[in-house]
Coordinates of C-alpha atoms in Angstrom, one line a residue:
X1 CA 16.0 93.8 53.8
X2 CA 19.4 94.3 55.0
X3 CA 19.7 90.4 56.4
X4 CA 19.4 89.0 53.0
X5 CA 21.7 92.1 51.3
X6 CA 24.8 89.4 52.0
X7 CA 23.3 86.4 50.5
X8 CA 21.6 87.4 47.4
X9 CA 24.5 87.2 45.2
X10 CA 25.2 83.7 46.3
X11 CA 22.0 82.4 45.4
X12 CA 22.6 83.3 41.9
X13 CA 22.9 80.3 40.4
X14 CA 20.4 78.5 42.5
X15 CA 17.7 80.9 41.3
X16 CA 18.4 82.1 37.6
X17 CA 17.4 80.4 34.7
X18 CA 15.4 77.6 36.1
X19 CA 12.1 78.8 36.1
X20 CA 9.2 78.4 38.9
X21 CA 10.8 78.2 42.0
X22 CA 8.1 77.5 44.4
X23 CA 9.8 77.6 47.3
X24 CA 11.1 81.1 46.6
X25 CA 7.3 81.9 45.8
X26 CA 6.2 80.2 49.2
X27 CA 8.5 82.4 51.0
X28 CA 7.1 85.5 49.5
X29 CA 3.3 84.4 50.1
X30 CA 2.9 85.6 54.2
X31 CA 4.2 89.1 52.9
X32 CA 2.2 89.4 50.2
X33 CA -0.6 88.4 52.1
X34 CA -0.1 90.6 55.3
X35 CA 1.0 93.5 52.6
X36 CA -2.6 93.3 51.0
X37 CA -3.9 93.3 54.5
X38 CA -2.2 96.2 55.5
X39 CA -3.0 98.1 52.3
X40 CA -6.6 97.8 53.2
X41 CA -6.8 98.6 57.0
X42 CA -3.4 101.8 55.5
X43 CA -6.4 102.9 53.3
X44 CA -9.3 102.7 55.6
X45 CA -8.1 105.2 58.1
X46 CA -6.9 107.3 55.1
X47 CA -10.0 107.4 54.0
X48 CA -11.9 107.5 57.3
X49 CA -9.7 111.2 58.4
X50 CA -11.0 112.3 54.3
X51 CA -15.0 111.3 55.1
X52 CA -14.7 113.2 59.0
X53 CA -12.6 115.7 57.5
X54 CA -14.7 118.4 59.4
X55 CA -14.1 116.1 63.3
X56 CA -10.3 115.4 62.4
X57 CA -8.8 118.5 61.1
X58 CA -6.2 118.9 63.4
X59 CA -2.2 118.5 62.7
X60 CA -2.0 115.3 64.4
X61 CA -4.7 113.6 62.8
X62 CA -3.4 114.7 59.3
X63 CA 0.1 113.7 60.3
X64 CA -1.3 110.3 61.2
X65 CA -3.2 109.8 57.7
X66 CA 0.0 110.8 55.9
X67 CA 1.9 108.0 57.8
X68 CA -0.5 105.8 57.2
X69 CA -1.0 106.7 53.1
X70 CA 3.5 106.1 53.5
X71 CA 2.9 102.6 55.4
X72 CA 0.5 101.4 52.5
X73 CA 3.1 102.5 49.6
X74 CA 5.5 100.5 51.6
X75 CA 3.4 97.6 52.4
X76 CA 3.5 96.8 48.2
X77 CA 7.1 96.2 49.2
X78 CA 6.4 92.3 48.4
X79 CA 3.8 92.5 45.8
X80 CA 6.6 93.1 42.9
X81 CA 8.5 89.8 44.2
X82 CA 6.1 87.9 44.7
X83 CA 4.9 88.4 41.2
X84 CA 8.3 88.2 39.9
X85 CA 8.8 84.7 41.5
X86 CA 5.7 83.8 40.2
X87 CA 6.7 84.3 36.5
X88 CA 9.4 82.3 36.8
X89 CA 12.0 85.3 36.6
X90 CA 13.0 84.4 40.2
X91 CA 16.3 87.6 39.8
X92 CA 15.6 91.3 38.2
X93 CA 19.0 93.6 37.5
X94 CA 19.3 96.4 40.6
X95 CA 18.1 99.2 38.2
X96 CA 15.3 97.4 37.6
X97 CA 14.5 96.6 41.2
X98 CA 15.0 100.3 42.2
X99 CA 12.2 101.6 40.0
X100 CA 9.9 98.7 41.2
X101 CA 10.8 99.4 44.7
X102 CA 10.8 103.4 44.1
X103 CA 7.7 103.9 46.0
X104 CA 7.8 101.5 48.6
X105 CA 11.2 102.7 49.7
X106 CA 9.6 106.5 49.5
X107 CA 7.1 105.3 52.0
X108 CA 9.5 104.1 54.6
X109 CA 11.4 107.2 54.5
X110 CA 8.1 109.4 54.8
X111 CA 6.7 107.3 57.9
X112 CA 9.8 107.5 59.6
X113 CA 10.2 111.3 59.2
X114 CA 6.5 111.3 60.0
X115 CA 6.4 109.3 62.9
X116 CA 9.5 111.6 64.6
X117 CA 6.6 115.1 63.8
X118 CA 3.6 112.9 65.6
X119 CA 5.9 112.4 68.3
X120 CA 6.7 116.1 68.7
X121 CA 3.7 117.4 67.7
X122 CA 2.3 115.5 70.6
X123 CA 5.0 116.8 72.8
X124 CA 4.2 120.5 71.7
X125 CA 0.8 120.0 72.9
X126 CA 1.8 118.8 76.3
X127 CA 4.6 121.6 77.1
X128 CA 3.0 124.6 75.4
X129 CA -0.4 123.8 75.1
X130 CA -2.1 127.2 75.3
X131 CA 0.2 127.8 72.4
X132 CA -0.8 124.6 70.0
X133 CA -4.8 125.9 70.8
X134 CA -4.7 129.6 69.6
X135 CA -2.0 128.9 66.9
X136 CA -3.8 129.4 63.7
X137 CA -0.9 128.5 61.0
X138 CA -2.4 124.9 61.2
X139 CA -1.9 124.4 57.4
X140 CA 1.1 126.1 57.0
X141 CA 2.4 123.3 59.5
X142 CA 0.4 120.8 57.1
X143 CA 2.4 121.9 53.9
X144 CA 6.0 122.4 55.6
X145 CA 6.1 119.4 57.8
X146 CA 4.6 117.4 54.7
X147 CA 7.0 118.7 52.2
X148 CA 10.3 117.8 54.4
X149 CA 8.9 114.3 54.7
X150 CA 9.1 113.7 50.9
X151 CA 12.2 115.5 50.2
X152 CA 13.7 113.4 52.9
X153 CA 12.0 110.1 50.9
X154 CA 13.4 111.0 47.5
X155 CA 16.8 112.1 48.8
X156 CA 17.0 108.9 50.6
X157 CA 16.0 107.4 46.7
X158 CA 19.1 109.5 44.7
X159 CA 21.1 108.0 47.5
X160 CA 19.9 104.3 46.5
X161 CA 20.2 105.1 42.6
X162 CA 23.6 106.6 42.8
X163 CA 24.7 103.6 44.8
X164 CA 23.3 101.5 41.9
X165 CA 25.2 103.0 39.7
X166 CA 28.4 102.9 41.6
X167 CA 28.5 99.1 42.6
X168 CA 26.0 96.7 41.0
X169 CA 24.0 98.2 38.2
X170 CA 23.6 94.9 35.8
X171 CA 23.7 92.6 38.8
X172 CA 21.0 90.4 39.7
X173 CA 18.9 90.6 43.1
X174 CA 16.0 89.2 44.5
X175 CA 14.1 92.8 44.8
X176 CA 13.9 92.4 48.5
X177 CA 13.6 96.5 49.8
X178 CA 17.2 97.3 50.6
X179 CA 18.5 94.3 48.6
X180 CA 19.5 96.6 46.1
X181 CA 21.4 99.1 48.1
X182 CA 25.1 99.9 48.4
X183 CA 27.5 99.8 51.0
X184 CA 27.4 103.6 51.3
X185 CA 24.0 103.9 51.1
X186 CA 23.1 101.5 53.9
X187 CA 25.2 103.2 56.2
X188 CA 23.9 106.0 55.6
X189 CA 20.2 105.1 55.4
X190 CA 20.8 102.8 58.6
X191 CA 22.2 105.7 60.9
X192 CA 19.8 108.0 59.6
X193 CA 16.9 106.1 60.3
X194 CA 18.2 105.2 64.0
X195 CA 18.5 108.4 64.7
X196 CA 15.1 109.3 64.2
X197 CA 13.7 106.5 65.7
X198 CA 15.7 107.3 68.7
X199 CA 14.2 110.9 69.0
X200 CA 10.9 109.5 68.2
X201 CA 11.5 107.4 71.5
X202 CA 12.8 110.0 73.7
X203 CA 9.8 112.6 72.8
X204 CA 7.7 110.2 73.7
X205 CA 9.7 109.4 77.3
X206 CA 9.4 113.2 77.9
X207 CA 5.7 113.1 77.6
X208 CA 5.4 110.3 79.7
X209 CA 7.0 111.8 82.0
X210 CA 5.5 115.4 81.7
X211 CA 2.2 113.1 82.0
X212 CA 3.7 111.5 85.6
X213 CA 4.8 115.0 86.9
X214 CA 1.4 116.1 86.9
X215 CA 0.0 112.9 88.2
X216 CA 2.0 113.9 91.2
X217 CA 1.3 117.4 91.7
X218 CA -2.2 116.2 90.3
X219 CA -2.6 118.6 87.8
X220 CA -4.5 117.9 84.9
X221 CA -2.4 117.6 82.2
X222 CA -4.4 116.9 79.1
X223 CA -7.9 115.4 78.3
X224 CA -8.7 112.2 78.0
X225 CA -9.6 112.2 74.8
X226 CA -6.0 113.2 74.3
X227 CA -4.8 110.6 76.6
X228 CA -6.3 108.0 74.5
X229 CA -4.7 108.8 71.7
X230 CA -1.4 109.4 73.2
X231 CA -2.1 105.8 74.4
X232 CA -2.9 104.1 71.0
X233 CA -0.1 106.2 69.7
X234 CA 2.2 104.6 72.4
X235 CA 1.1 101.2 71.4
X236 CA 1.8 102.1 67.6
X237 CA 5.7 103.0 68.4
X238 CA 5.8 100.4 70.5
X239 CA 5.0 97.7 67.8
X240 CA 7.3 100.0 64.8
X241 CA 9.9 100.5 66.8
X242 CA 10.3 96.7 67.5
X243 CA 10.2 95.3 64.2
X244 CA 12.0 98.1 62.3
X245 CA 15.1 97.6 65.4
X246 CA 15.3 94.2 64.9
X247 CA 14.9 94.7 61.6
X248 CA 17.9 97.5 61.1
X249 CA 20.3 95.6 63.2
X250 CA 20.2 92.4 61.6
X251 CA 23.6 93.3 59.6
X252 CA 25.0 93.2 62.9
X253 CA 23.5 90.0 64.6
X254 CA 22.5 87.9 61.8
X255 CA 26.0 87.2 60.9
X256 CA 27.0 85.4 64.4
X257 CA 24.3 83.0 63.4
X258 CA 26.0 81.5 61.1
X259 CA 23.3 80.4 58.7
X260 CA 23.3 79.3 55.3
X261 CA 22.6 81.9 52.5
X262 CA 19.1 80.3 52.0
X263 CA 18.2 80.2 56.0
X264 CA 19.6 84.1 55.8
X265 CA 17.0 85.3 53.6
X266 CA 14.0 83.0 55.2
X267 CA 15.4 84.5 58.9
X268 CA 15.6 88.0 57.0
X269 CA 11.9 87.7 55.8
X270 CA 10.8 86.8 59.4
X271 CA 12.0 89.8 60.6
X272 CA 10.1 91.4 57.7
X273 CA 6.9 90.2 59.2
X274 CA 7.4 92.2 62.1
X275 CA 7.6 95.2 60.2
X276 CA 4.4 94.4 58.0
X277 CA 2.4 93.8 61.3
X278 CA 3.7 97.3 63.0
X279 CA 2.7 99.6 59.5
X280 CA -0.3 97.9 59.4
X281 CA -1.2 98.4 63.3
X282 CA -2.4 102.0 62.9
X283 CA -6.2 101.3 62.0
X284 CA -6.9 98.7 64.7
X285 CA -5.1 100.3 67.1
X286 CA -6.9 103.6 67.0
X287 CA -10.1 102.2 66.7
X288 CA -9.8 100.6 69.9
X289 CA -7.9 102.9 72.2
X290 CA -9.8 106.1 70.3
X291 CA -13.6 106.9 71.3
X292 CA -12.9 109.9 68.4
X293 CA -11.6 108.1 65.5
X294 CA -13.7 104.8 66.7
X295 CA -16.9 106.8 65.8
X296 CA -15.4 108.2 62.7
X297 CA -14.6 104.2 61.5
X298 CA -18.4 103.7 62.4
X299 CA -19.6 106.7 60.5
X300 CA -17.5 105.2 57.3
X301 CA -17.9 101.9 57.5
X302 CA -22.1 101.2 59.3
X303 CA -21.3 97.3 59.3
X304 CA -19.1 98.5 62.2
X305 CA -21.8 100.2 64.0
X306 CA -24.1 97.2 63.7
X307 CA -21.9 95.4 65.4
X308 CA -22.4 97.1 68.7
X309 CA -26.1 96.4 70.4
X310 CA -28.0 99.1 72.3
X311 CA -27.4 97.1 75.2
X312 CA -24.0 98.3 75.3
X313 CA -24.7 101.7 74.7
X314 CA -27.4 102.5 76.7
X315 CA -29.2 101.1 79.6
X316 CA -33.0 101.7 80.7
X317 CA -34.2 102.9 83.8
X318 CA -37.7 103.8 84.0
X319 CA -40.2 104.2 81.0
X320 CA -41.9 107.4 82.1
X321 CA -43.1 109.5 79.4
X322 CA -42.0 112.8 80.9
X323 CA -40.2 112.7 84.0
X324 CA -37.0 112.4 83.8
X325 CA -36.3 111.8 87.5
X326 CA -38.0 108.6 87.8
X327 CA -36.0 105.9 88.7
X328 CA -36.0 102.6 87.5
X329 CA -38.1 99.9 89.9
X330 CA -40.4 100.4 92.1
X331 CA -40.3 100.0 95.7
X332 CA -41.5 96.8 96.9
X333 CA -40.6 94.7 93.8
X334 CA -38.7 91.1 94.5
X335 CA -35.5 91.2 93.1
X336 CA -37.2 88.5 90.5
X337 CA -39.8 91.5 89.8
X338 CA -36.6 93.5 89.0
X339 CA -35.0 91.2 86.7
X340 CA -37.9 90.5 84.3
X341 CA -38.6 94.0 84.2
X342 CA -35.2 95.2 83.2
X343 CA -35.3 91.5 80.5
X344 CA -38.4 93.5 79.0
X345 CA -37.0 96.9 79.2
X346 CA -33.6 95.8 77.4
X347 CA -35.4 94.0 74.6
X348 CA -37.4 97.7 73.9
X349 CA -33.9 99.1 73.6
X350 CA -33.3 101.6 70.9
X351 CA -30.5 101.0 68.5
X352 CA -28.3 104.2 69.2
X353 CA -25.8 103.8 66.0
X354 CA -27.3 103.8 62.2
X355 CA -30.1 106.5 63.6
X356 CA -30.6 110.3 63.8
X357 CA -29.0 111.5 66.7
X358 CA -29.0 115.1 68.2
X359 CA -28.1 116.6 71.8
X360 CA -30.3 118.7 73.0
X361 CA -30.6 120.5 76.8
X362 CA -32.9 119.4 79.5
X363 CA -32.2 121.8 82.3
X364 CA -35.7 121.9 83.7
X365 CA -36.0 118.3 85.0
X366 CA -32.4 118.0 86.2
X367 CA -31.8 116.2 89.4
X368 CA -30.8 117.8 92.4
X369 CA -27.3 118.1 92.7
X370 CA -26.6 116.2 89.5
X371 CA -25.3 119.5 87.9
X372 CA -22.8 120.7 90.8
X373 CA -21.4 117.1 90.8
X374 CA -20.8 117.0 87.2
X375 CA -19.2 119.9 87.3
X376 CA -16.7 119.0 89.8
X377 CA -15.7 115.5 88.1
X378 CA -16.4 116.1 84.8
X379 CA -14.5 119.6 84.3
X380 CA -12.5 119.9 81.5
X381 CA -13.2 116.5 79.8
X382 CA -14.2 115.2 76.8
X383 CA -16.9 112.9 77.0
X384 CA -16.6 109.6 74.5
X385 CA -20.1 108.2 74.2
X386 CA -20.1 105.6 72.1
X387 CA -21.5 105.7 68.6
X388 CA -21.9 107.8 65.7
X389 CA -24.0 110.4 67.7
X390 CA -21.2 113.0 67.4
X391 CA -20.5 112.6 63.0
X392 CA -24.2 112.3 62.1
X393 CA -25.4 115.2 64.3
X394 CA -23.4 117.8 61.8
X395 CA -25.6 115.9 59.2
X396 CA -29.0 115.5 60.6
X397 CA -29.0 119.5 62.1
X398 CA -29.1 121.1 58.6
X399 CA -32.9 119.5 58.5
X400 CA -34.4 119.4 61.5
X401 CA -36.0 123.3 61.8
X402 CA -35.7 126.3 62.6
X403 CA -32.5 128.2 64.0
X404 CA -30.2 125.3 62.4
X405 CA -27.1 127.9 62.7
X406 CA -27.4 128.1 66.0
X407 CA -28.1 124.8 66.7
X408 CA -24.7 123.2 65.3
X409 CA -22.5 126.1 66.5
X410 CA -23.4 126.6 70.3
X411 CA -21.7 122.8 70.7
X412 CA -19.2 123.2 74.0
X413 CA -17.7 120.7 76.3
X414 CA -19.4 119.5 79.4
X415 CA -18.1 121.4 82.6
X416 CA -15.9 124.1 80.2
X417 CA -16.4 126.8 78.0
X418 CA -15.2 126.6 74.4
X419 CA -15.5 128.4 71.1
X420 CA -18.5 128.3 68.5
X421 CA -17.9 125.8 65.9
X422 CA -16.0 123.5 68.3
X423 CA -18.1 120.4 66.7
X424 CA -15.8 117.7 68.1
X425 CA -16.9 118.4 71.7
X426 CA -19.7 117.3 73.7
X427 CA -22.7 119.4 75.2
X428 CA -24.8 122.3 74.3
X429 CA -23.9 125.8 75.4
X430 CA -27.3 127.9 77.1
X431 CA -27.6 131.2 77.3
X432 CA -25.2 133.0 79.9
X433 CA -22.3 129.6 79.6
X434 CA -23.8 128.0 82.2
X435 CA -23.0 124.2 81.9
X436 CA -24.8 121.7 80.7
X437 CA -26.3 119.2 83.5
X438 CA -28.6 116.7 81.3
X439 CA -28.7 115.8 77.9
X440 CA -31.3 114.1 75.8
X441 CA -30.9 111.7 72.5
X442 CA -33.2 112.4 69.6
X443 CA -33.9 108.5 67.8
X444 CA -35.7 108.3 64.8
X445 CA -37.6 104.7 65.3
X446 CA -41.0 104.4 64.2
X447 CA -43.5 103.1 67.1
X448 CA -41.6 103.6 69.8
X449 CA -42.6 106.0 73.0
X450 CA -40.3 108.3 75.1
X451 CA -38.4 106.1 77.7
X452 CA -35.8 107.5 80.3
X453 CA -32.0 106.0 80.0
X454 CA -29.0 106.4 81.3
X455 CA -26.0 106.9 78.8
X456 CA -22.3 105.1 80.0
X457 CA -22.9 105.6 83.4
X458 CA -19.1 104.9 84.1
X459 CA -18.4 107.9 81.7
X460 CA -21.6 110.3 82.4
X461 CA -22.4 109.6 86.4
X462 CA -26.1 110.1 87.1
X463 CA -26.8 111.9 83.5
X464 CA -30.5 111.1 82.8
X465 CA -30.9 110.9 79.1
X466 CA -34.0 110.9 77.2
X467 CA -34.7 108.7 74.1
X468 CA -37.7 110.0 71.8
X469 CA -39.5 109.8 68.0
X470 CA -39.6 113.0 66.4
X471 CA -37.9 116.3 65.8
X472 CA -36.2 119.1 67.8
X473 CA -36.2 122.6 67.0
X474 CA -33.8 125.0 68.1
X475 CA -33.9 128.8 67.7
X476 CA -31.0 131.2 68.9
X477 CA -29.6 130.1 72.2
X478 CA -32.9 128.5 73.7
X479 CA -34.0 125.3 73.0
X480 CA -37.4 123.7 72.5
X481 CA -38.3 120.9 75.5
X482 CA -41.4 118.5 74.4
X483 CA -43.2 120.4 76.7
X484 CA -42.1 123.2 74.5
X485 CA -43.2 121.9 71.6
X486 CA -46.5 120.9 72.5
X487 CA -47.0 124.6 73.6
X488 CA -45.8 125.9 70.5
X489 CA -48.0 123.9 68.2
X490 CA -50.9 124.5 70.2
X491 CA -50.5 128.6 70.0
X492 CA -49.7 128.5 65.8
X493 CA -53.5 125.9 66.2
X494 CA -55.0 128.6 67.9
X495 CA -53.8 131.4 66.0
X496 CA -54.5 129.4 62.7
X497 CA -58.1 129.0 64.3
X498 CA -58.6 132.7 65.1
X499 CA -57.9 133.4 61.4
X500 CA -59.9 131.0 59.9
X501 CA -63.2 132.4 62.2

């Protein structure tokens, strides 16, 4: 904390030798509690990118889990002081205070450097973005970008520790992160650091504006999937560059206050707090501005998913058994009529998350002209339903049949044309690439019949989705309807029949 750098030596005799200082320890308690905080929600997403491993495999999703593994290591930047005032201690030498502070001040320095690759990887995507798709040195990226980041942390440590050395070995500080650093070391770590933080800013300026440029010339610059996430990330660098400015440039400003030495350090660990809150902003952040990491949270953690009714998810409109085109209501009805049947229809809702999901096609009953207007609005995009539908259907397809191969490779986006294996897209791919105008949600709930629903209707315009007990087998690039089915079983019957006569 540079604010307090100034002050700690001043404080000496306030502080040493007289044991419990509980205003010292009061001080430290909103850090150490927002550190422990941020520790957990640092760890969850670390943990969430390790559990959807096979969804978020790209660059920028491993960047992000490395940042956030270097904002938890920081966030224990308070957890050795506030120990150390609770003993009593109150001051520990420099040296000492270096070693505590050895991995929290290698965090800092790898989310920085960290923060500056999201920011161009992002960039990279936007400028050359045929080029990011069909690169395949993915994890040679991975281990280069990676390894730079920590050289640049423990550089950044010899720097501290030979400062140590120099000026203030056996001197006493309060263990702040930073309150042990030379002159030298300051300077250098303080321009450094800006200077990154600046570019970070600018690459994100130039995508912004690469973004508005095609919003003129409206041209499609990147998903919406992508968009999100450019957005959450925008809100992330919003909230670090904040604190870690005001932060940095307290040297400079703090000064003109004029403050005591005491009121230096308690305005210095407000200006801490800022910085807590902005490493610790990555988890909640994503999870709300990211339909892709928000279902990979839910897969994790199911408390989350429980959270979020069918109602919200899915909304009924007929309860026809097989036609999908039925709509719901019935001419005629009052608009009372209407009401208490939709009351009933919502309370038969089916609990989309914590089930066994699986897309499969429906081309038969489509309605007419539902698949050239999907086609026309929905080219190109990623399609965010809601849920764990996506995670769990790489699970559930290894046991539901025959052709399971097939069934988890031939995954392509609505209104495009991807790859095989492409599992963190929506749709099904039939036979010839044509695209896919219906889908249809496989629930696992015991006593419940087919019903016709409609899934996000301000994502999915008129998609008719059908919700149903039982399985679904797939074999090469066709796919088995109900109707299907029933046909199926009833030829192996009559086969099985003929044998027995």
């Amino acid at each position: 904390m540079n604010a307090t750098n100034a002050s700690s030596y001043s404080l000496y005799n306030k502080y040493v030798g007289v044991g419990f200082y509980f205003s010292l320890l009061w001080m430290y308690t909103p850090h150490f509690v927002i550190g422990l905080i941020g520790m957990v929600l640092n760890a969850s997403l670390v943990y969430v990118t390790w559990k959807c491993r096979t969804t978020l495999r790209g660059l920028f999703n491993l960047l992000i889990a490395v940042e956030s593994f270097a904002s938890l290591c920081w966030e224990f930047t308070y957890v050795f002081p506030w120990f150390i005032a609770l003993s009593g201690t109150n001051l520990v030498s420099a040296e000492l205070c270096f070693w505590l502070q050895f991995v929290p001040n290698l965090g800092v320095s790898v989310q920085t450097m960290t923060m500056l690759f999201v920011a161009l990887e992002r960039l990279c995507g936007i400028i050359f973005p045929i080029w990011t798709k069909i690169d395949r040195n993915v994890k040679r990226y991975k281990i280069v970008l990676n390894l730079i980041s920590f050289t640049y942390g423990l550089v950044n440590n010899f720097i501290v520790y030979i400062g140590i050395l120099n000026e203030f070995q056996h001197k006493l500080v309060l263990c702040f992160l930073g309150d042990n650093r030379s002159t030298f070391s300051k300077l250098y770590s303080f321009r450094v650091n800006v200077s990154m933080e600046v570019c970070t800013v600018c690459f994100y300026c130039l995508i912004w504006v690469q973004m508005a440029r095609g919003a003129i010339k409206k041209v499609k610059i990147t998903s919406t999937s992508n968009m999100h996430i450019l957005k959450s990330l925008t809100v992330i660098i919003v909230f670090v560059m904040f604190g870690w400015t005001l932060n940095g440039l307290s040297t400079f400003y703090v000064p003109l206050f004029k403050l005591s030495p005491e009121d230096t350090i308690s305005f210095g660990a407000g200006l801490v707090l800022l910085t807590q809150v902005a490493s610790a902003s990555n988890a909640p952040v994503l999870y709300v501005f990211s339909a892709e990491y928000r279902r990979c949270f839910q897969k994790a953690f199911p408390w989350l998913a429980k959270q979020q009714s069918a109602v919200s998810n899915v909304v009924f409109v007929g309860t026809s058994s097989s036609n999908l085109t039925r709509r719901g209501g019935q001419h005629g009805q009052t608009v009372a009529d209407q009401q208490q049947q939709q009351q009933q229809q919502q309370q038969r809702t089916l609990p989309i998350v914590n089930q066994r999901h699986v897309f499969v096609a429906d081309r038969k009953n489509a309605l007419a002209g539902e698949r050239q207007r999907m086609a026309r609005e929905l080219r190109g995009e990623y399609m965010p339903l809601h849920g764990p539908i996506l995670d769990e259907f790489t699970e559930d397809a290894h046991g539901l049949g025959v052709g399971r191969r097939s069934f988890i490779e031939k995954r392509v986006e609505l209104g495009g044309r991807v790859g095989p294996g492409k599992l963190e897209q929506y749709g099904t791919e039939k036979r010839g690439g044509d695209r896919l105008n219906q889908l249809s949600i496989l629930v696992e709930k015991n006593g419940e019949n087919w019903a016709n629903v409609q899934v996000l209707p301000n994502i999915l315009p008129n998609c008719r989705c059908q919700v149903r007990k039982g399985n679904v087998t797939g074999n090469g690039d066709r796919w088995r309807t109900k109707s299907r089915q029933k046909s199926t079983k009833r030829r192996k019957a009559q086969t099985k029949q003929r044998n027995d006569h």
